Amino acid sequence: MSLSFRVWSSPLICKATLANGENNRTHHANDAAFIRRAADLAEMSAGITSPHPNFGCVITTCTGKVAGEGYLYAQGTKPAEALAVEAAGEFCRGSTAYLNMEPGDCHGDHTAVSALVQAGIGRVVVGIRHPLDHLRGSAIRELRSHGIEVNVLGEDFQSKVLEDARKSCLLVNAPLIHRACSRVPFSVLKYAMTLDGKIAASSGHAAWISSKLSRTRVFELRGRSDAVIVGGNTVRQDDPRLTARHGQGHTPTRIVMTQSLDLPEKANLWDVSEVSTIVVTQRGARKSFQKFLASKGVEVVEFDMLNPREVMEYFHLRGYLSILWECGGTLAASAISSSVIHKVVAFVAPKIIGGTKAPSPVGDLGMVEMTQALNLIDVCYEQVGPDMLVSGFLQPVPDLLPVIPSEDATFEIDPSFNPFEASIIFFYKTWDLYGSFSNFSPHSIRMPYGEEKDDYMTWSSVEHYYQANKFVGVKDPMAHDCVEKIRMARSPEEAARIGRSMQRQKPELVRNDWEDVKIDVMYMALKCKFSTYPHLKSQLLSTAGSVLVEASPHDLFWGGGREGEGLNYLGRLLMQLRAEYLSKSSVSAENTSLA
Ligand SMILES: NC(=O)C1=CN([C@@H]2O[C@H](COP(=O)(O)OP(=O)(O)OC[C@H]3O[C@@H](n4cnc5c(N)ncnc54)[C@H](OP(=O)(O)O)[C@@H]3O)[C@@H](O)[C@H]2O)C=CC1
Ligand SMILES: Nc1c(N[C@@H]2O[C@H](COP(=O)(O)O)[C@@H](O)[C@H]2O)[nH]c(=O)[nH]c1=O
């Protein structure tokens, strides 16, 4: 068997090559500009739409003039697409609609797609596909089924200007994208500090560092968050209200994180007449105070391990998409160390307060050299009244493009699915849900020893067989010993250790053709394993339609790597095997029905 895989380089595939490069550039620049406009429109209702995503739509005529625009105001109101169609009226026919994101068509509601179809739109350009697996691709398929040309940025063509436009679409729905890709809500750490880096005076007094204009911006930030969180000490020092007092939009839930529960009986946060407060604390802390809070209508949630990650995973499960951290430096440091903070928003006021004991925005992170400092990405600077607003990301917004494997390569392996619409199943450790796909799973196989086709032997795992094959057929007694040692290894880990270290220490013992045959060796072993164990074969078949990725952060050949930079050959071989099983079962079904 020979498998030829195209080495993956970039998921972006240029299909739309216009004859004239200049035309191409203008075309892309227009698409990028209108997609950005759609993203700006979507942004207008940020916070109000939640938990619905933010949608914007721009309709342009064939001469490139804007004929109509719209954005989704709030969950349950008219979709952006329908509003833009209404505004564009008769100009819709044959025109182009720009959407920052593929519509979700929640619970069978096809209003957005129907509006575009019925209006006679000729082309739709989509910034990003819907981030949620079960919705991704369905609106695009539906539009195409009505003969509408649909282009998705980054899939059909590529350029820097389009990439930037796509990024603006990722940013506008960052909380939803995080929800789709991680187990914690999108978190923003916000603080106001003096020019000498203090968030309060040595006394703890902090009202106010930033200007009124800046604080109004904070109300907006709160208005687009599902919750605002502070630590116990901020409650004791500031007695905050944490409401969005700009008169419109929604007010986030207030969360207090306290280990001691040593909090005052009188506090603004215990007034839940306008908005609720949740106190998260260590299990068993001050039971009498818990009762007192409950009598005020404040919810108390106890944690066995009170730390930012556990708390964020809990709120993720409760459906919170975005959290604004307005705590002091102690809790901020703990949250950053737990990698739950994605973005930082800092208001820097042109004031100096001094004081060696005055608190700073981030407490101890355990770093000792400047080279360890966390560098923000996509940094923005804006003057707000007298203050400077600096913001940037500690972690990038996850990208939705499937990076493993590329569209071409996936299609070669299994033509039955579109990688842009498929979900990804990760496997790695044997105890994972799909851990039996790992080479290390404890499933022995009977395979020949080298070239001797009738010399079948039992190998304790695929890994044993694979590692031993590095040295098979080499005319050196040491190579033979090596094969035996690996075959007798007590665990797949041990087999891998022996195989890898011998390969490093004695490269002369490795067969000359190893790089050429290693994929075939692995494939034969996998085929044997999945044919031997029917329940494994059923599990493999149950993943039809999904991309399989070995989530090894270290092995960039067999695994997918930490950031999807790996070639994922193990995942590819499993998909290849799955496709073979699937095509065999459809042929036999056909034969049965003919018989
Ligand atoms: N300028 C600005 O933007 C802001 C200024 N401030 C100022 O900062 C000062 C307070 O700073 P700071 O003491 O750092 O306040 P924090 O808001 O960081 O509160 C710290 C408290 O958080 C609680 N906590 C619960 N779990 C954890 C955890 N895993 N790690 C760390 N803390 C945890 C503890 O409460 P407990 O002790 O109850 O167990 C801890 O004492 C005040 O003077 C306030 O005015 C505060 C916020 C913003
Ligand atoms: N001092 C300070 C901030 N402090 C933050 O605001 C909280 C008070 O919110 P509220 O009670 O709703 O007005 C306070 O507890 C702390 O989290 N914020 C700022 O934008 N600028 C400032 O100068």
PDB file of C-alpha atoms in Angstrom, residues 337-589:
ATOM      1  CA  SER A 337      -1.457  32.613  36.658  1.00  0.00           C
ATOM      2  CA  SER A 338      -4.395  30.270  36.070  1.00  0.00           C
ATOM      3  CA  SER A 339      -4.535  31.406  32.415  1.00  0.00           C
ATOM      4  CA  VAL A 340      -8.166  32.425  32.606  1.00  0.00           C
ATOM      5  CA  ILE A 341      -7.605  36.062  31.550  1.00  0.00           C
ATOM      6  CA  HIS A 342      -7.786  36.616  27.787  1.00  0.00           C
ATOM      7  CA  LYS A 343      -7.733  40.391  27.469  1.00  0.00           C
ATOM      8  CA  VAL A 344      -6.455  43.302  29.538  1.00  0.00           C
ATOM      9  CA  VAL A 345      -7.985  46.788  29.485  1.00  0.00           C
ATOM     10  CA  ALA A 346      -6.001  49.394  31.450  1.00  0.00           C
ATOM     11  CA  PHE A 347      -6.934  53.040  31.997  1.00  0.00           C
ATOM     12  CA  VAL A 348      -3.780  55.004  32.770  1.00  0.00           C
ATOM     13  CA  ALA A 349      -4.446  58.344  34.458  1.00  0.00           C
ATOM     14  CA  PRO A 350      -1.865  61.151  34.337  1.00  0.00           C
ATOM     15  CA  LYS A 351      -1.583  61.249  38.150  1.00  0.00           C
ATOM     16  CA  ILE A 352       1.131  60.247  40.581  1.00  0.00           C
ATOM     17  CA  ILE A 353       0.207  58.995  44.062  1.00  0.00           C
ATOM     18  CA  GLY A 354       3.444  57.338  45.192  1.00  0.00           C
ATOM     19  CA  GLY A 355       3.656  55.064  48.215  1.00  0.00           C
ATOM     20  CA  THR A 356       5.751  51.926  48.506  1.00  0.00           C
ATOM     21  CA  LYS A 357       2.781  50.038  49.938  1.00  0.00           C
ATOM     22  CA  ALA A 358       0.206  51.334  47.467  1.00  0.00           C
ATOM     23  CA  PRO A 359      -1.276  48.371  45.538  1.00  0.00           C
ATOM     24  CA  SER A 360      -0.507  47.706  41.878  1.00  0.00           C
ATOM     25  CA  PRO A 361      -2.782  46.096  39.248  1.00  0.00           C
ATOM     26  CA  VAL A 362      -1.143  42.652  39.269  1.00  0.00           C
ATOM     27  CA  GLY A 363       0.368  41.016  42.347  1.00  0.00           C
ATOM     28  CA  ASP A 364       3.068  38.377  42.375  1.00  0.00           C
ATOM     29  CA  LEU A 365       3.356  36.202  39.269  1.00  0.00           C
ATOM     30  CA  GLY A 366       6.585  34.552  40.414  1.00  0.00           C
ATOM     31  CA  MET A 367       8.606  36.056  37.582  1.00  0.00           C
ATOM     32  CA  VAL A 368      12.177  37.150  38.241  1.00  0.00           C
ATOM     33  CA  GLU A 369      13.511  38.294  34.861  1.00  0.00           C
ATOM     34  CA  MET A 370      12.065  40.798  32.423  1.00  0.00           C
ATOM     35  CA  THR A 371      12.363  38.177  29.688  1.00  0.00           C
ATOM     36  CA  GLN A 372       9.548  36.300  31.475  1.00  0.00           C
ATOM     37  CA  ALA A 373       7.109  39.231  31.122  1.00  0.00           C
ATOM     38  CA  LEU A 374       3.827  38.457  29.384  1.00  0.00           C
ATOM     39  CA  ASN A 375       3.645  40.332  26.089  1.00  0.00           C
ATOM     40  CA  LEU A 376       0.227  41.504  24.992  1.00  0.00           C
ATOM     41  CA  ILE A 377      -0.812  41.065  21.382  1.00  0.00           C
ATOM     42  CA  ASP A 378      -3.013  43.218  19.143  1.00  0.00           C
ATOM     43  CA  VAL A 379      -2.397  46.168  21.441  1.00  0.00           C
ATOM     44  CA  CYS A 380      -4.574  49.291  21.016  1.00  0.00           C
ATOM     45  CA  TYR A 381      -4.032  52.771  22.424  1.00  0.00           C
ATOM     46  CA  GLU A 382      -6.799  55.318  22.777  1.00  0.00           C
ATOM     47  CA  GLN A 383      -7.063  58.605  24.575  1.00  0.00           C
ATOM     48  CA  VAL A 384     -10.179  58.843  26.749  1.00  0.00           C
ATOM     49  CA  GLY A 385     -10.458  62.359  28.155  1.00  0.00           C
ATOM     50  CA  PRO A 386      -7.210  62.911  30.064  1.00  0.00           C
ATOM     51  CA  ASP A 387      -6.501  59.177  30.374  1.00  0.00           C
ATOM     52  CA  MET A 388      -4.827  56.691  28.082  1.00  0.00           C
ATOM     53  CA  LEU A 389      -6.669  53.439  27.461  1.00  0.00           C
ATOM     54  CA  VAL A 390      -4.299  50.565  26.643  1.00  0.00           C
ATOM     55  CA  SER A 391      -5.802  47.208  25.738  1.00  0.00           C
ATOM     56  CA  GLY A 392      -4.483  43.978  24.331  1.00  0.00           C
ATOM     57  CA  PHE A 393      -4.807  40.223  24.436  1.00  0.00           C
ATOM     58  CA  LEU A 394      -2.932  37.827  26.681  1.00  0.00           C
ATOM     59  CA  GLN A 395      -4.281  34.977  24.582  1.00  0.00           C
ATOM     60  CA  PRO A 396      -5.390  35.266  20.952  1.00  0.00           C
ATOM     61  CA  VAL A 397      -9.025  34.684  20.029  1.00  0.00           C
ATOM     62  CA  PRO A 398      -9.030  31.039  18.878  1.00  0.00           C
ATOM     63  CA  ASP A 399      -9.078  30.657  15.129  1.00  0.00           C
ATOM     64  CA  LEU A 400     -11.913  28.718  13.619  1.00  0.00           C
ATOM     65  CA  LEU A 401     -10.202  27.540  10.486  1.00  0.00           C
ATOM     66  CA  PRO A 402      -9.563  23.830  10.734  1.00  0.00           C
ATOM     67  CA  VAL A 403      -5.811  23.472  10.570  1.00  0.00           C
ATOM     68  CA  ILE A 404      -5.569  19.700  10.622  1.00  0.00           C
ATOM     69  CA  PRO A 405      -5.475  18.510   7.951  1.00  0.00           C
ATOM     70  CA  SER A 406      -5.919  20.907   5.030  1.00  0.00           C
ATOM     71  CA  GLU A 407      -9.028  20.785   2.881  1.00  0.00           C
ATOM     72  CA  ASP A 408      -7.147  19.052   0.031  1.00  0.00           C
ATOM     73  CA  ALA A 409      -5.533  16.477   2.239  1.00  0.00           C
ATOM     74  CA  THR A 410      -8.734  15.686   4.091  1.00  0.00           C
ATOM     75  CA  PHE A 411     -10.616  15.297   0.879  1.00  0.00           C
ATOM     76  CA  GLU A 412      -7.992  12.888  -0.401  1.00  0.00           C
ATOM     77  CA  ILE A 413      -8.365  10.815   2.736  1.00  0.00           C
ATOM     78  CA  ASP A 414     -12.117  10.888   3.159  1.00  0.00           C
ATOM     79  CA  PRO A 415     -14.153  12.634   0.453  1.00  0.00           C
ATOM     80  CA  SER A 416     -17.337  12.346   2.481  1.00  0.00           C
ATOM     81  CA  PHE A 417     -16.840  15.425   4.599  1.00  0.00           C
ATOM     82  CA  ASN A 418     -15.966  19.080   4.433  1.00  0.00           C
ATOM     83  CA  PRO A 419     -13.262  19.975   6.962  1.00  0.00           C
ATOM     84  CA  PHE A 420     -14.713  23.451   7.400  1.00  0.00           C
ATOM     85  CA  GLU A 421     -17.925  21.939   8.672  1.00  0.00           C
ATOM     86  CA  ALA A 422     -16.645  18.847  10.413  1.00  0.00           C
ATOM     87  CA  SER A 423     -16.166  18.680  14.132  1.00  0.00           C
ATOM     88  CA  ILE A 424     -12.774  17.651  15.451  1.00  0.00           C
ATOM     89  CA  ILE A 425     -12.310  14.679  17.737  1.00  0.00           C
ATOM     90  CA  PHE A 426      -9.091  14.801  19.708  1.00  0.00           C
ATOM     91  CA  PHE A 427      -7.544  11.710  21.233  1.00  0.00           C
ATOM     92  CA  TYR A 428      -4.268  11.247  23.017  1.00  0.00           C
ATOM     93  CA  LYS A 429      -4.118   9.510  26.375  1.00  0.00           C
ATOM     94  CA  THR A 430      -5.559   6.023  26.540  1.00  0.00           C
ATOM     95  CA  TRP A 431      -8.067   7.013  29.228  1.00  0.00           C
ATOM     96  CA  ASP A 432      -9.589   9.720  26.969  1.00  0.00           C
ATOM     97  CA  LEU A 433     -13.026   9.067  25.486  1.00  0.00           C
ATOM     98  CA  TYR A 434     -11.388   8.025  22.219  1.00  0.00           C
ATOM     99  CA  GLY A 435      -8.257   6.766  23.930  1.00  0.00           C
ATOM    100  CA  SER A 436      -8.499   3.406  22.168  1.00  0.00           C
ATOM    101  CA  PHE A 437      -7.352   5.201  18.985  1.00  0.00           C
ATOM    102  CA  SER A 438      -3.971   5.765  20.614  1.00  0.00           C
ATOM    103  CA  ASN A 439      -1.056   3.492  19.644  1.00  0.00           C
ATOM    104  CA  PHE A 440      -0.540   2.968  23.336  1.00  0.00           C
ATOM    105  CA  SER A 441      -3.954   1.414  23.957  1.00  0.00           C
ATOM    106  CA  PRO A 442      -3.594  -2.081  25.432  1.00  0.00           C
ATOM    107  CA  HIS A 443      -4.786  -4.003  22.375  1.00  0.00           C
ATOM    108  CA  SER A 444      -2.396  -6.682  21.249  1.00  0.00           C
ATOM    109  CA  ILE A 445      -2.058  -7.512  17.558  1.00  0.00           C
ATOM    110  CA  ARG A 446      -0.747 -10.506  15.605  1.00  0.00           C
ATOM    111  CA  MET A 447       1.586  -9.335  12.902  1.00  0.00           C
ATOM    112  CA  PRO A 448       4.510 -10.895  10.996  1.00  0.00           C
ATOM    113  CA  TYR A 449       8.065 -10.395  12.104  1.00  0.00           C
ATOM    114  CA  GLY A 450       9.578  -8.302   9.345  1.00  0.00           C
ATOM    115  CA  GLU A 451       9.468  -9.768   5.839  1.00  0.00           C
ATOM    116  CA  GLU A 452       8.624 -13.291   7.004  1.00  0.00           C
ATOM    117  CA  LYS A 453       4.964 -13.306   6.051  1.00  0.00           C
ATOM    118  CA  ASP A 454       4.200 -16.588   7.783  1.00  0.00           C
ATOM    119  CA  ASP A 455       6.097 -15.756  10.936  1.00  0.00           C
ATOM    120  CA  TYR A 456       3.238 -14.198  12.923  1.00  0.00           C
ATOM    121  CA  MET A 457       3.863 -13.017  16.454  1.00  0.00           C
ATOM    122  CA  THR A 458       1.893 -11.284  19.159  1.00  0.00           C
ATOM    123  CA  TRP A 459       2.761  -7.647  19.876  1.00  0.00           C
ATOM    124  CA  SER A 460       1.317  -6.143  23.050  1.00  0.00           C
ATOM    125  CA  SER A 461       0.307  -2.901  21.354  1.00  0.00           C
ATOM    126  CA  VAL A 462       0.585  -1.059  18.050  1.00  0.00           C
ATOM    127  CA  GLU A 463       3.408   0.954  19.630  1.00  0.00           C
ATOM    128  CA  HIS A 464       5.400  -2.231  20.342  1.00  0.00           C
ATOM    129  CA  TYR A 465       5.079  -3.295  16.706  1.00  0.00           C
ATOM    130  CA  TYR A 466       5.850   0.155  15.325  1.00  0.00           C
ATOM    131  CA  GLN A 467       8.959   0.735  17.466  1.00  0.00           C
ATOM    132  CA  ALA A 468      10.348  -2.773  16.776  1.00  0.00           C
ATOM    133  CA  ASN A 469       9.982  -2.292  13.034  1.00  0.00           C
ATOM    134  CA  LYS A 470      12.605   0.455  13.099  1.00  0.00           C
ATOM    135  CA  PHE A 471      15.227  -2.312  13.551  1.00  0.00           C
ATOM    136  CA  VAL A 472      13.653  -5.224  11.692  1.00  0.00           C
ATOM    137  CA  GLY A 473      15.689  -6.774   8.861  1.00  0.00           C
ATOM    138  CA  VAL A 474      18.972  -5.089   9.829  1.00  0.00           C
ATOM    139  CA  LYS A 475      21.805  -7.614   9.625  1.00  0.00           C
ATOM    140  CA  ASP A 476      23.326  -6.907  12.993  1.00  0.00           C
ATOM    141  CA  PRO A 477      22.741  -9.039  16.100  1.00  0.00           C
ATOM    142  CA  MET A 478      22.270  -5.844  18.132  1.00  0.00           C
ATOM    143  CA  ALA A 479      19.365  -4.835  15.916  1.00  0.00           C
ATOM    144  CA  HIS A 480      17.802  -8.256  16.460  1.00  0.00           C
ATOM    145  CA  ASP A 481      18.254  -7.873  20.240  1.00  0.00           C
ATOM    146  CA  CYS A 482      16.650  -4.503  20.045  1.00  0.00           C
ATOM    147  CA  VAL A 483      13.574  -5.883  18.306  1.00  0.00           C
ATOM    148  CA  GLU A 484      13.271  -8.580  20.979  1.00  0.00           C
ATOM    149  CA  LYS A 485      13.694  -6.086  23.820  1.00  0.00           C
ATOM    150  CA  ILE A 486      10.946  -3.905  22.378  1.00  0.00           C
ATOM    151  CA  ARG A 487       8.677  -6.899  21.782  1.00  0.00           C
ATOM    152  CA  MET A 488       9.093  -7.989  25.396  1.00  0.00           C
ATOM    153  CA  ALA A 489       8.722  -4.454  26.832  1.00  0.00           C
ATOM    154  CA  ARG A 490       6.239  -4.445  29.683  1.00  0.00           C
ATOM    155  CA  SER A 491       4.310  -1.407  28.477  1.00  0.00           C
ATOM    156  CA  PRO A 492       3.892   0.655  25.299  1.00  0.00           C
ATOM    157  CA  GLU A 493       5.698   3.521  27.081  1.00  0.00           C
ATOM    158  CA  GLU A 494       8.651   1.219  27.711  1.00  0.00           C
ATOM    159  CA  ALA A 495       8.604   0.045  24.079  1.00  0.00           C
ATOM    160  CA  ALA A 496       8.620   3.673  22.920  1.00  0.00           C
ATOM    161  CA  ARG A 497      11.454   4.553  25.308  1.00  0.00           C
ATOM    162  CA  ILE A 498      13.674   1.711  24.043  1.00  0.00           C
ATOM    163  CA  GLY A 499      12.870   2.357  20.392  1.00  0.00           C
ATOM    164  CA  ARG A 500      13.466   6.100  20.560  1.00  0.00           C
ATOM    165  CA  SER A 501      16.646   5.955  22.623  1.00  0.00           C
ATOM    166  CA  MET A 502      18.193   3.212  20.418  1.00  0.00           C
ATOM    167  CA  GLN A 503      17.328   5.263  17.343  1.00  0.00           C
ATOM    168  CA  ARG A 504      19.094   8.282  18.888  1.00  0.00           C
ATOM    169  CA  GLN A 505      22.093   6.424  20.290  1.00  0.00           C
ATOM    170  CA  LYS A 506      22.656   3.867  17.510  1.00  0.00           C
ATOM    171  CA  PRO A 507      21.227   5.324  14.310  1.00  0.00           C
ATOM    172  CA  GLU A 508      23.260   2.733  12.343  1.00  0.00           C
ATOM    173  CA  LEU A 509      20.889   0.022  13.647  1.00  0.00           C
ATOM    174  CA  VAL A 510      17.818   1.667  12.088  1.00  0.00           C
ATOM    175  CA  ARG A 511      16.797   0.193   8.742  1.00  0.00           C
ATOM    176  CA  ASN A 512      17.722   2.382   5.739  1.00  0.00           C
ATOM    177  CA  ASP A 513      14.225   2.569   4.351  1.00  0.00           C
ATOM    178  CA  TRP A 514      12.581   3.522   7.689  1.00  0.00           C
ATOM    179  CA  GLU A 515      11.485   7.038   6.659  1.00  0.00           C
ATOM    180  CA  ASP A 516       9.905   5.591   3.489  1.00  0.00           C
ATOM    181  CA  VAL A 517       8.049   2.748   5.152  1.00  0.00           C
ATOM    182  CA  LYS A 518       7.081   4.043   8.576  1.00  0.00           C
ATOM    183  CA  ILE A 519       3.647   5.289   7.481  1.00  0.00           C
ATOM    184  CA  ASP A 520       2.889   1.913   5.873  1.00  0.00           C
ATOM    185  CA  VAL A 521       4.085   0.075   8.982  1.00  0.00           C
ATOM    186  CA  MET A 522       1.790   2.131  11.169  1.00  0.00           C
ATOM    187  CA  TYR A 523      -1.121   1.710   8.790  1.00  0.00           C
ATOM    188  CA  MET A 524      -0.795  -2.082   8.694  1.00  0.00           C
ATOM    189  CA  ALA A 525      -0.646  -2.217  12.489  1.00  0.00           C
ATOM    190  CA  LEU A 526      -3.719   0.001  12.846  1.00  0.00           C
ATOM    191  CA  LYS A 527      -5.613  -2.031  10.285  1.00  0.00           C
ATOM    192  CA  CYS A 528      -4.799  -5.212  12.184  1.00  0.00           C
ATOM    193  CA  LYS A 529      -5.870  -3.675  15.515  1.00  0.00           C
ATOM    194  CA  PHE A 530      -9.208  -2.356  14.288  1.00  0.00           C
ATOM    195  CA  SER A 531      -9.989  -5.565  12.372  1.00  0.00           C
ATOM    196  CA  THR A 532      -9.165  -7.700  15.419  1.00  0.00           C
ATOM    197  CA  TYR A 533     -11.414  -5.807  17.840  1.00  0.00           C
ATOM    198  CA  PRO A 534     -14.947  -5.244  16.489  1.00  0.00           C
ATOM    199  CA  HIS A 535     -15.844  -2.753  19.257  1.00  0.00           C
ATOM    200  CA  LEU A 536     -12.891  -0.578  18.279  1.00  0.00           C
ATOM    201  CA  LYS A 537     -13.948  -0.724  14.646  1.00  0.00           C
ATOM    202  CA  SER A 538     -17.487   0.368  15.644  1.00  0.00           C
ATOM    203  CA  GLN A 539     -16.086   3.246  17.651  1.00  0.00           C
ATOM    204  CA  LEU A 540     -13.971   4.326  14.687  1.00  0.00           C
ATOM    205  CA  LEU A 541     -16.981   4.166  12.390  1.00  0.00           C
ATOM    206  CA  SER A 542     -19.035   6.168  14.885  1.00  0.00           C
ATOM    207  CA  THR A 543     -16.722   9.126  14.264  1.00  0.00           C
ATOM    208  CA  ALA A 544     -17.681   9.368  10.572  1.00  0.00           C
ATOM    209  CA  GLY A 545     -17.825  13.011   9.520  1.00  0.00           C
ATOM    210  CA  SER A 546     -15.350  14.163  12.165  1.00  0.00           C
ATOM    211  CA  VAL A 547     -11.710  15.050  11.750  1.00  0.00           C
ATOM    212  CA  LEU A 548      -9.558  12.851  13.987  1.00  0.00           C
ATOM    213  CA  VAL A 549      -6.565  14.501  15.579  1.00  0.00           C
ATOM    214  CA  GLU A 550      -3.957  12.957  17.819  1.00  0.00           C
ATOM    215  CA  ALA A 551      -3.621  15.776  20.364  1.00  0.00           C
ATOM    216  CA  SER A 552       0.048  15.199  21.045  1.00  0.00           C
ATOM    217  CA  PRO A 553       1.690  18.532  21.832  1.00  0.00           C
ATOM    218  CA  HIS A 554       5.185  17.090  21.224  1.00  0.00           C
ATOM    219  CA  ASP A 555       5.005  14.793  18.224  1.00  0.00           C
ATOM    220  CA  LEU A 556       4.666  17.018  15.185  1.00  0.00           C
ATOM    221  CA  PHE A 557       4.681  14.115  12.719  1.00  0.00           C
ATOM    222  CA  TRP A 558       2.101  11.701  14.119  1.00  0.00           C
ATOM    223  CA  GLY A 559       0.355  14.302  16.260  1.00  0.00           C
ATOM    224  CA  GLY A 560      -1.394  17.613  15.710  1.00  0.00           C
ATOM    225  CA  GLY A 561       0.921  19.709  17.911  1.00  0.00           C
ATOM    226  CA  ARG A 562      -0.004  22.281  20.510  1.00  0.00           C
ATOM    227  CA  GLU A 563      -1.316  24.864  18.054  1.00  0.00           C
ATOM    228  CA  GLY A 564      -2.319  22.576  15.216  1.00  0.00           C
ATOM    229  CA  GLU A 565       1.141  22.879  13.670  1.00  0.00           C
ATOM    230  CA  GLY A 566       1.683  19.093  13.627  1.00  0.00           C
ATOM    231  CA  LEU A 567       1.063  16.932  10.562  1.00  0.00           C
ATOM    232  CA  ASN A 568      -1.287  14.570  12.425  1.00  0.00           C
ATOM    233  CA  TYR A 569      -0.409  11.464  10.415  1.00  0.00           C
ATOM    234  CA  LEU A 570      -1.911   9.174  13.041  1.00  0.00           C
ATOM    235  CA  GLY A 571      -5.252  10.981  12.765  1.00  0.00           C
ATOM    236  CA  ARG A 572      -4.989  10.858   8.975  1.00  0.00           C
ATOM    237  CA  LEU A 573      -4.320   7.120   8.910  1.00  0.00           C
ATOM    238  CA  LEU A 574      -7.302   6.485  11.145  1.00  0.00           C
ATOM    239  CA  MET A 575      -9.492   8.583   8.846  1.00  0.00           C
ATOM    240  CA  GLN A 576      -8.102   6.665   5.866  1.00  0.00           C
ATOM    241  CA  LEU A 577      -8.944   3.376   7.548  1.00  0.00           C
ATOM    242  CA  ARG A 578     -12.395   4.630   8.469  1.00  0.00           C
ATOM    243  CA  ALA A 579     -13.049   5.689   4.868  1.00  0.00           C
ATOM    244  CA  GLU A 580     -12.026   2.210   3.670  1.00  0.00           C
ATOM    245  CA  TYR A 581     -14.365   0.507   6.131  1.00  0.00           C
ATOM    246  CA  LEU A 582     -17.170   2.873   5.169  1.00  0.00           C
ATOM    247  CA  SER A 583     -16.760   2.301   1.431  1.00  0.00           C
ATOM    248  CA  LYS A 584     -16.618  -1.480   1.956  1.00  0.00           C
ATOM    249  CA  SER A 585     -19.807  -1.442   4.008  1.00  0.00           C
ATOM    250  CA  SER A 586     -21.633   0.654   1.398  1.00  0.00           C
ATOM    251  CA  VAL A 587     -20.510  -1.723  -1.404  1.00  0.00           C
ATOM    252  CA  SER A 588     -21.700  -4.749   0.543  1.00  0.00           C
ATOM    253  CA  ALA A 589     -25.010  -3.019   1.309  1.00  0.00           C
TER     254      ALA A 589
END
